[in-house]
Amino acid sequence: MTIVQWVLIIMLPALLLLGVPIYAALGLTGFAATWFLGADLVFAAQSIFNGVDNFALLAIPAFILAGNIMEKGGLTHDIIRIFRRMFGHIPGSLGMVTILSCMFFAAISGSGPGTVAAIGSIMIPSMVRYGYPAPYAASVTATGGTLGILIPPSNPMIIYAIIANVSIADVFAAGLLPGLLMGVVLVFTAYVLAKRSGAVVNPVHEQEDEGESLGSLIWQAKFALFLPVLILGGIYSGLFTPVEASVVAVFYALVVARFVYRQLDARALHEAFEQTHRISGALMIVVACSALLAKVITLETIPQQISVAMSGVSTNPLVILLWINVFLILVGTFMETMSAIIILAPILVPLVTAFGINPVHFGIILVTNIQIAFLTPPLGVNLFVSSQISGVPVERIIRSIWPFLVALLGVLALVTLFPQLSLALPELLRSLR
């Protein structure tokens, strides 16, 4: 091993364990590796700049802003009312409504924790008010929020597509069927757990919904329901690119929230922009610093060396994916979502392609693993967001989250074993263009 490889292996984990911010750990490790490579430090500065000098990255802050405007403008509440009316007569309906609402909101926001915050602030108090155990309410919301990165549009999918040099539209399409399957499995899990915990059996409707038919609620929410159709339909039909779709989403959400729902005042709009700036800024600095590290990893031919080593273990692609899944689940317990994708994708994508694995399919496997990481301590972000909203300690949520984790692992196994779950829709859409 070269001295640069030792720097990468020792310095980055050490800085992260010491609590150094992720962007700083990535940047310092990258500069140290550049120094030992003997390269000019201008190379490091240019790599960092080029990391964010990518047009496709503009979609991320725009999708985040669209989700924030939707939440502040009241569009989310109408969607929840529809699902509550549809499933209110079923035992455990509010848990199911939470999952389904998260699925819908995921089709706009592209953020896991953002989905938990938007849906959880409405559904957790509602579930507790109707007698659901608070840990159950918190755990089902935290789990539903994980769909925010698997159902397109997804910010981690955009990052992965850029790193793997594959079509963002293909990765979006590949995530749709696994995302819907995941939603169905989680709805069933929520139903079973709610029945076991003594969930409300009688129809549950808010006072404001009494006397409202399902058709009436759908008509009232028509503008909110049309937004994901506009975004995904426009992307898949080729009408506009993902970046253009994100801007269309912002404009549409802004017009509907301000002039149709009339709930988006200047203060709420300011809060939406402030949240977007905070989340996007934190993400982009990580992306910039990780670009330098990715360059160094490529120059050191680390992916090729790992590929040769893995060939000595097995030449079966399924065995390779099994080991990668185990590795990603372990990494997800202590590494933040975007950081895991940014750091690991440059290493793993050349490895899997060397074994004949489609990089689009692998992207869905990677995102599904990262999705599970939202719920695994000690760094499960969704657990902490849900804990803040519900007031339930994280330790109690963790004890309630295991059935959902088993369900997620089951879907991960299906996505790994059956590539066509991910690849069928992108292939179909390409054939229709």
PDB file of N, CA and C in Angstrom, residues 10-75:
ATOM      1  N   ILE A  10      -6.547   5.879   7.324  1.00  0.00           N
ATOM      2  CA  ILE A  10      -6.396   6.257   8.743  1.00  0.00           C
ATOM      3  C   ILE A  10      -6.980   7.632   9.036  1.00  0.00           C
ATOM      4  N   MET A  11      -6.692   8.608   8.193  1.00  0.00           N
ATOM      5  CA  MET A  11      -7.007   9.993   8.519  1.00  0.00           C
ATOM      6  C   MET A  11      -8.507  10.280   8.510  1.00  0.00           C
ATOM      7  N   LEU A  12      -9.207   9.844   7.464  1.00  0.00           N
ATOM      8  CA  LEU A  12     -10.636  10.154   7.362  1.00  0.00           C
ATOM      9  C   LEU A  12     -11.454   9.533   8.503  1.00  0.00           C
ATOM     10  N   PRO A  13     -11.328   8.220   8.782  1.00  0.00           N
ATOM     11  CA  PRO A  13     -12.082   7.666   9.921  1.00  0.00           C
ATOM     12  C   PRO A  13     -11.705   8.312  11.252  1.00  0.00           C
ATOM     13  N   ALA A  14     -10.401   8.641  11.418  1.00  0.00           N
ATOM     14  CA  ALA A  14      -9.960   9.250  12.680  1.00  0.00           C
ATOM     15  C   ALA A  14     -10.614  10.616  12.879  1.00  0.00           C
ATOM     16  N   LEU A  15     -10.644  11.420  11.825  1.00  0.00           N
ATOM     17  CA  LEU A  15     -11.255  12.748  11.931  1.00  0.00           C
ATOM     18  C   LEU A  15     -12.756  12.642  12.211  1.00  0.00           C
ATOM     19  N   LEU A  16     -13.428  11.689  11.557  1.00  0.00           N
ATOM     20  CA  LEU A  16     -14.864  11.518  11.785  1.00  0.00           C
ATOM     21  C   LEU A  16     -15.144  11.067  13.212  1.00  0.00           C
ATOM     22  N   LEU A  17     -14.308  10.153  13.730  1.00  0.00           N
ATOM     23  CA  LEU A  17     -14.482   9.676  15.111  1.00  0.00           C
ATOM     24  C   LEU A  17     -14.218  10.781  16.120  1.00  0.00           C
ATOM     25  N   LEU A  18     -13.348  11.723  15.779  1.00  0.00           N
ATOM     26  CA  LEU A  18     -13.047  12.849  16.668  1.00  0.00           C
ATOM     27  C   LEU A  18     -14.149  13.914  16.637  1.00  0.00           C
ATOM     28  N   GLY A  19     -15.123  13.738  15.770  1.00  0.00           N
ATOM     29  CA  GLY A  19     -16.236  14.685  15.708  1.00  0.00           C
ATOM     30  C   GLY A  19     -15.995  15.867  14.794  1.00  0.00           C
ATOM     31  N   VAL A  20     -14.971  15.787  13.940  1.00  0.00           N
ATOM     32  CA  VAL A  20     -14.710  16.860  12.984  1.00  0.00           C
ATOM     33  C   VAL A  20     -15.860  16.880  11.977  1.00  0.00           C
ATOM     34  N   PRO A  21     -16.381  18.056  11.627  1.00  0.00           N
ATOM     35  CA  PRO A  21     -17.458  18.117  10.617  1.00  0.00           C
ATOM     36  C   PRO A  21     -17.089  17.352   9.357  1.00  0.00           C
ATOM     37  N   ILE A  22     -18.078  16.745   8.731  1.00  0.00           N
ATOM     38  CA  ILE A  22     -17.818  15.851   7.601  1.00  0.00           C
ATOM     39  C   ILE A  22     -17.098  16.568   6.468  1.00  0.00           C
ATOM     40  N   TYR A  23     -17.543  17.801   6.141  1.00  0.00           N
ATOM     41  CA  TYR A  23     -16.904  18.517   5.035  1.00  0.00           C
ATOM     42  C   TYR A  23     -15.434  18.787   5.346  1.00  0.00           C
ATOM     43  N   ALA A  24     -15.140  19.118   6.612  1.00  0.00           N
ATOM     44  CA  ALA A  24     -13.759  19.402   7.000  1.00  0.00           C
ATOM     45  C   ALA A  24     -12.909  18.135   6.971  1.00  0.00           C
ATOM     46  N   ALA A  25     -13.488  17.018   7.430  1.00  0.00           N
ATOM     47  CA  ALA A  25     -12.755  15.749   7.401  1.00  0.00           C
ATOM     48  C   ALA A  25     -12.430  15.344   5.971  1.00  0.00           C
ATOM     49  N   LEU A  26     -13.403  15.508   5.073  1.00  0.00           N
ATOM     50  CA  LEU A  26     -13.171  15.181   3.663  1.00  0.00           C
ATOM     51  C   LEU A  26     -12.111  16.094   3.056  1.00  0.00           C
ATOM     52  N   GLY A  27     -12.245  17.397   3.318  1.00  0.00           N
ATOM     53  CA  GLY A  27     -11.311  18.362   2.745  1.00  0.00           C
ATOM     54  C   GLY A  27      -9.889  18.189   3.265  1.00  0.00           C
ATOM     55  N   LEU A  28      -9.738  18.022   4.573  1.00  0.00           N
ATOM     56  CA  LEU A  28      -8.403  17.860   5.162  1.00  0.00           C
ATOM     57  C   LEU A  28      -7.734  16.586   4.669  1.00  0.00           C
ATOM     58  N   THR A  29      -8.515  15.505   4.593  1.00  0.00           N
ATOM     59  CA  THR A  29      -7.959  14.246   4.083  1.00  0.00           C
ATOM     60  C   THR A  29      -7.549  14.391   2.623  1.00  0.00           C
ATOM     61  N   GLY A  30      -8.384  15.070   1.849  1.00  0.00           N
ATOM     62  CA  GLY A  30      -8.061  15.284   0.438  1.00  0.00           C
ATOM     63  C   GLY A  30      -6.808  16.116   0.247  1.00  0.00           C
ATOM     64  N   PHE A  31      -6.664  17.193   1.032  1.00  0.00           N
ATOM     65  CA  PHE A  31      -5.460  18.033   0.928  1.00  0.00           C
ATOM     66  C   PHE A  31      -4.215  17.263   1.362  1.00  0.00           C
ATOM     67  N   ALA A  32      -4.328  16.465   2.431  1.00  0.00           N
ATOM     68  CA  ALA A  32      -3.184  15.673   2.885  1.00  0.00           C
ATOM     69  C   ALA A  32      -2.782  14.656   1.819  1.00  0.00           C
ATOM     70  N   ALA A  33      -3.764  13.996   1.216  1.00  0.00           N
ATOM     71  CA  ALA A  33      -3.462  13.016   0.173  1.00  0.00           C
ATOM     72  C   ALA A  33      -2.830  13.693  -1.041  1.00  0.00           C
ATOM     73  N   THR A  34      -3.325  14.890  -1.380  1.00  0.00           N
ATOM     74  CA  THR A  34      -2.749  15.641  -2.499  1.00  0.00           C
ATOM     75  C   THR A  34      -1.288  15.983  -2.225  1.00  0.00           C
ATOM     76  N   TRP A  35      -1.008  16.358  -1.001  1.00  0.00           N
ATOM     77  CA  TRP A  35       0.363  16.702  -0.612  1.00  0.00           C
ATOM     78  C   TRP A  35       1.288  15.495  -0.797  1.00  0.00           C
ATOM     79  N   PHE A  36       0.855  14.324  -0.313  1.00  0.00           N
ATOM     80  CA  PHE A  36       1.694  13.130  -0.405  1.00  0.00           C
ATOM     81  C   PHE A  36       1.773  12.585  -1.829  1.00  0.00           C
ATOM     82  N   LEU A  37       0.779  12.942  -2.653  1.00  0.00           N
ATOM     83  CA  LEU A  37       0.864  12.578  -4.066  1.00  0.00           C
ATOM     84  C   LEU A  37       1.948  13.370  -4.796  1.00  0.00           C
ATOM     85  N   GLY A  38       2.307  14.497  -4.203  1.00  0.00           N
ATOM     86  CA  GLY A  38       3.272  15.372  -4.851  1.00  0.00           C
ATOM     87  C   GLY A  38       2.644  16.311  -5.854  1.00  0.00           C
ATOM     88  N   ALA A  39       1.333  16.398  -5.861  1.00  0.00           N
ATOM     89  CA  ALA A  39       0.623  17.271  -6.793  1.00  0.00           C
ATOM     90  C   ALA A  39       0.583  18.697  -6.252  1.00  0.00           C
ATOM     91  N   ASP A  40       0.418  19.639  -7.164  1.00  0.00           N
ATOM     92  CA  ASP A  40       0.264  21.040  -6.769  1.00  0.00           C
ATOM     93  C   ASP A  40      -1.057  21.214  -6.032  1.00  0.00           C
ATOM     94  N   LEU A  41      -1.062  22.044  -4.979  1.00  0.00           N
ATOM     95  CA  LEU A  41      -2.291  22.261  -4.217  1.00  0.00           C
ATOM     96  C   LEU A  41      -3.373  22.957  -5.045  1.00  0.00           C
ATOM     97  N   VAL A  42      -2.955  23.565  -6.179  1.00  0.00           N
ATOM     98  CA  VAL A  42      -3.965  24.125  -7.090  1.00  0.00           C
ATOM     99  C   VAL A  42      -4.886  23.011  -7.596  1.00  0.00           C
ATOM    100  N   PHE A  43      -4.330  21.816  -7.755  1.00  0.00           N
ATOM    101  CA  PHE A  43      -5.130  20.656  -8.164  1.00  0.00           C
ATOM    102  C   PHE A  43      -6.257  20.410  -7.163  1.00  0.00           C
ATOM    103  N   ALA A  44      -5.942  20.549  -5.870  1.00  0.00           N
ATOM    104  CA  ALA A  44      -6.953  20.334  -4.831  1.00  0.00           C
ATOM    105  C   ALA A  44      -8.046  21.400  -4.911  1.00  0.00           C
ATOM    106  N   ALA A  45      -7.619  22.659  -5.062  1.00  0.00           N
ATOM    107  CA  ALA A  45      -8.590  23.757  -5.124  1.00  0.00           C
ATOM    108  C   ALA A  45      -9.501  23.619  -6.344  1.00  0.00           C
ATOM    109  N   GLN A  46      -8.911  23.264  -7.488  1.00  0.00           N
ATOM    110  CA  GLN A  46      -9.714  23.101  -8.707  1.00  0.00           C
ATOM    111  C   GLN A  46     -10.692  21.934  -8.586  1.00  0.00           C
ATOM    112  N   SER A  47     -10.254  20.865  -7.951  1.00  0.00           N
ATOM    113  CA  SER A  47     -11.132  19.701  -7.774  1.00  0.00           C
ATOM    114  C   SER A  47     -12.334  20.056  -6.904  1.00  0.00           C
ATOM    115  N   ILE A  48     -12.094  20.840  -5.850  1.00  0.00           N
ATOM    116  CA  ILE A  48     -13.180  21.253  -4.964  1.00  0.00           C
ATOM    117  C   ILE A  48     -14.172  22.135  -5.718  1.00  0.00           C
ATOM    118  N   PHE A  49     -13.652  23.072  -6.497  1.00  0.00           N
ATOM    119  CA  PHE A  49     -14.532  23.954  -7.278  1.00  0.00           C
ATOM    120  C   PHE A  49     -15.332  23.162  -8.308  1.00  0.00           C
ATOM    121  N   ASN A  50     -14.643  22.262  -9.009  1.00  0.00           N
ATOM    122  CA  ASN A  50     -15.320  21.476 -10.040  1.00  0.00           C
ATOM    123  C   ASN A  50     -16.381  20.549  -9.442  1.00  0.00           C
ATOM    124  N   GLY A  51     -16.231  20.223  -8.168  1.00  0.00           N
ATOM    125  CA  GLY A  51     -17.196  19.349  -7.520  1.00  0.00           C
ATOM    126  C   GLY A  51     -18.606  19.906  -7.507  1.00  0.00           C
ATOM    127  N   VAL A  52     -18.715  21.227  -7.415  1.00  0.00           N
ATOM    128  CA  VAL A  52     -20.056  21.841  -7.409  1.00  0.00           C
ATOM    129  C   VAL A  52     -20.351  22.587  -8.706  1.00  0.00           C
ATOM    130  N   ASP A  53     -19.386  22.597  -9.628  1.00  0.00           N
ATOM    131  CA  ASP A  53     -19.599  23.254 -10.920  1.00  0.00           C
ATOM    132  C   ASP A  53     -20.285  22.275 -11.866  1.00  0.00           C
ATOM    133  N   ASN A  54     -21.478  21.859 -11.458  1.00  0.00           N
ATOM    134  CA  ASN A  54     -22.228  20.852 -12.216  1.00  0.00           C
ATOM    135  C   ASN A  54     -23.676  21.301 -12.298  1.00  0.00           C
ATOM    136  N   PHE A  55     -24.160  21.486 -13.515  1.00  0.00           N
ATOM    137  CA  PHE A  55     -25.502  22.026 -13.732  1.00  0.00           C
ATOM    138  C   PHE A  55     -26.580  21.174 -13.062  1.00  0.00           C
ATOM    139  N   ALA A  56     -26.400  19.841 -13.072  1.00  0.00           N
ATOM    140  CA  ALA A  56     -27.429  18.943 -12.538  1.00  0.00           C
ATOM    141  C   ALA A  56     -27.653  19.146 -11.044  1.00  0.00           C
ATOM    142  N   LEU A  57     -26.651  19.650 -10.331  1.00  0.00           N
ATOM    143  CA  LEU A  57     -26.789  19.857  -8.887  1.00  0.00           C
ATOM    144  C   LEU A  57     -27.816  20.936  -8.548  1.00  0.00           C
ATOM    145  N   LEU A  58     -28.160  21.771  -9.522  1.00  0.00           N
ATOM    146  CA  LEU A  58     -29.150  22.818  -9.266  1.00  0.00           C
ATOM    147  C   LEU A  58     -30.522  22.241  -8.918  1.00  0.00           C
ATOM    148  N   ALA A  59     -30.751  20.990  -9.321  1.00  0.00           N
ATOM    149  CA  ALA A  59     -32.048  20.376  -9.033  1.00  0.00           C
ATOM    150  C   ALA A  59     -32.259  20.156  -7.540  1.00  0.00           C
ATOM    151  N   ILE A  60     -31.177  19.961  -6.791  1.00  0.00           N
ATOM    152  CA  ILE A  60     -31.319  19.609  -5.373  1.00  0.00           C
ATOM    153  C   ILE A  60     -31.929  20.749  -4.554  1.00  0.00           C
ATOM    154  N   PRO A  61     -31.337  21.965  -4.554  1.00  0.00           N
ATOM    155  CA  PRO A  61     -31.977  23.033  -3.770  1.00  0.00           C
ATOM    156  C   PRO A  61     -33.374  23.378  -4.267  1.00  0.00           C
ATOM    157  N   ALA A  62     -33.620  23.219  -5.564  1.00  0.00           N
ATOM    158  CA  ALA A  62     -34.950  23.539  -6.097  1.00  0.00           C
ATOM    159  C   ALA A  62     -36.001  22.541  -5.589  1.00  0.00           C
ATOM    160  N   PHE A  63     -35.675  21.253  -5.595  1.00  0.00           N
ATOM    161  CA  PHE A  63     -36.626  20.263  -5.077  1.00  0.00           C
ATOM    162  C   PHE A  63     -36.858  20.454  -3.572  1.00  0.00           C
ATOM    163  N   ILE A  64     -35.799  20.787  -2.848  1.00  0.00           N
ATOM    164  CA  ILE A  64     -35.955  21.046  -1.413  1.00  0.00           C
ATOM    165  C   ILE A  64     -36.873  22.241  -1.198  1.00  0.00           C
ATOM    166  N   LEU A  65     -36.680  23.295  -1.982  1.00  0.00           N
ATOM    167  CA  LEU A  65     -37.515  24.490  -1.860  1.00  0.00           C
ATOM    168  C   LEU A  65     -38.967  24.179  -2.208  1.00  0.00           C
ATOM    169  N   ALA A  66     -39.192  23.380  -3.242  1.00  0.00           N
ATOM    170  CA  ALA A  66     -40.561  23.016  -3.622  1.00  0.00           C
ATOM    171  C   ALA A  66     -41.257  22.279  -2.480  1.00  0.00           C
ATOM    172  N   GLY A  67     -40.531  21.362  -1.831  1.00  0.00           N
ATOM    173  CA  GLY A  67     -41.099  20.640  -0.704  1.00  0.00           C
ATOM    174  C   GLY A  67     -41.418  21.547   0.463  1.00  0.00           C
ATOM    175  N   ASN A  68     -40.529  22.503   0.739  1.00  0.00           N
ATOM    176  CA  ASN A  68     -40.760  23.444   1.844  1.00  0.00           C
ATOM    177  C   ASN A  68     -41.955  24.362   1.564  1.00  0.00           C
ATOM    178  N   ILE A  69     -42.068  24.826   0.324  1.00  0.00           N
ATOM    179  CA  ILE A  69     -43.215  25.674  -0.040  1.00  0.00           C
ATOM    180  C   ILE A  69     -44.514  24.881   0.070  1.00  0.00           C
ATOM    181  N   MET A  70     -44.474  23.624  -0.367  1.00  0.00           N
ATOM    182  CA  MET A  70     -45.662  22.776  -0.280  1.00  0.00           C
ATOM    183  C   MET A  70     -46.102  22.607   1.165  1.00  0.00           C
ATOM    184  N   GLU A  71     -45.127  22.400   2.041  1.00  0.00           N
ATOM    185  CA  GLU A  71     -45.453  22.224   3.458  1.00  0.00           C
ATOM    186  C   GLU A  71     -46.018  23.512   4.054  1.00  0.00           C
ATOM    187  N   LYS A  72     -45.339  24.634   3.819  1.00  0.00           N
ATOM    188  CA  LYS A  72     -45.780  25.914   4.400  1.00  0.00           C
ATOM    189  C   LYS A  72     -47.097  26.385   3.791  1.00  0.00           C
ATOM    190  N   GLY A  73     -47.359  26.002   2.543  1.00  0.00           N
ATOM    191  CA  GLY A  73     -48.551  26.478   1.856  1.00  0.00           C
ATOM    192  C   GLY A  73     -49.801  25.668   2.101  1.00  0.00           C
ATOM    193  N   GLY A  74     -49.704  24.586   2.886  1.00  0.00           N
ATOM    194  CA  GLY A  74     -50.885  23.817   3.247  1.00  0.00           C
ATOM    195  C   GLY A  74     -51.259  22.701   2.296  1.00  0.00           C
ATOM    196  N   LEU A  75     -50.456  22.454   1.268  1.00  0.00           N
ATOM    197  CA  LEU A  75     -50.784  21.398   0.313  1.00  0.00           C
ATOM    198  C   LEU A  75     -50.711  20.020   0.963  1.00  0.00           C
TER     199      LEU A  75
END
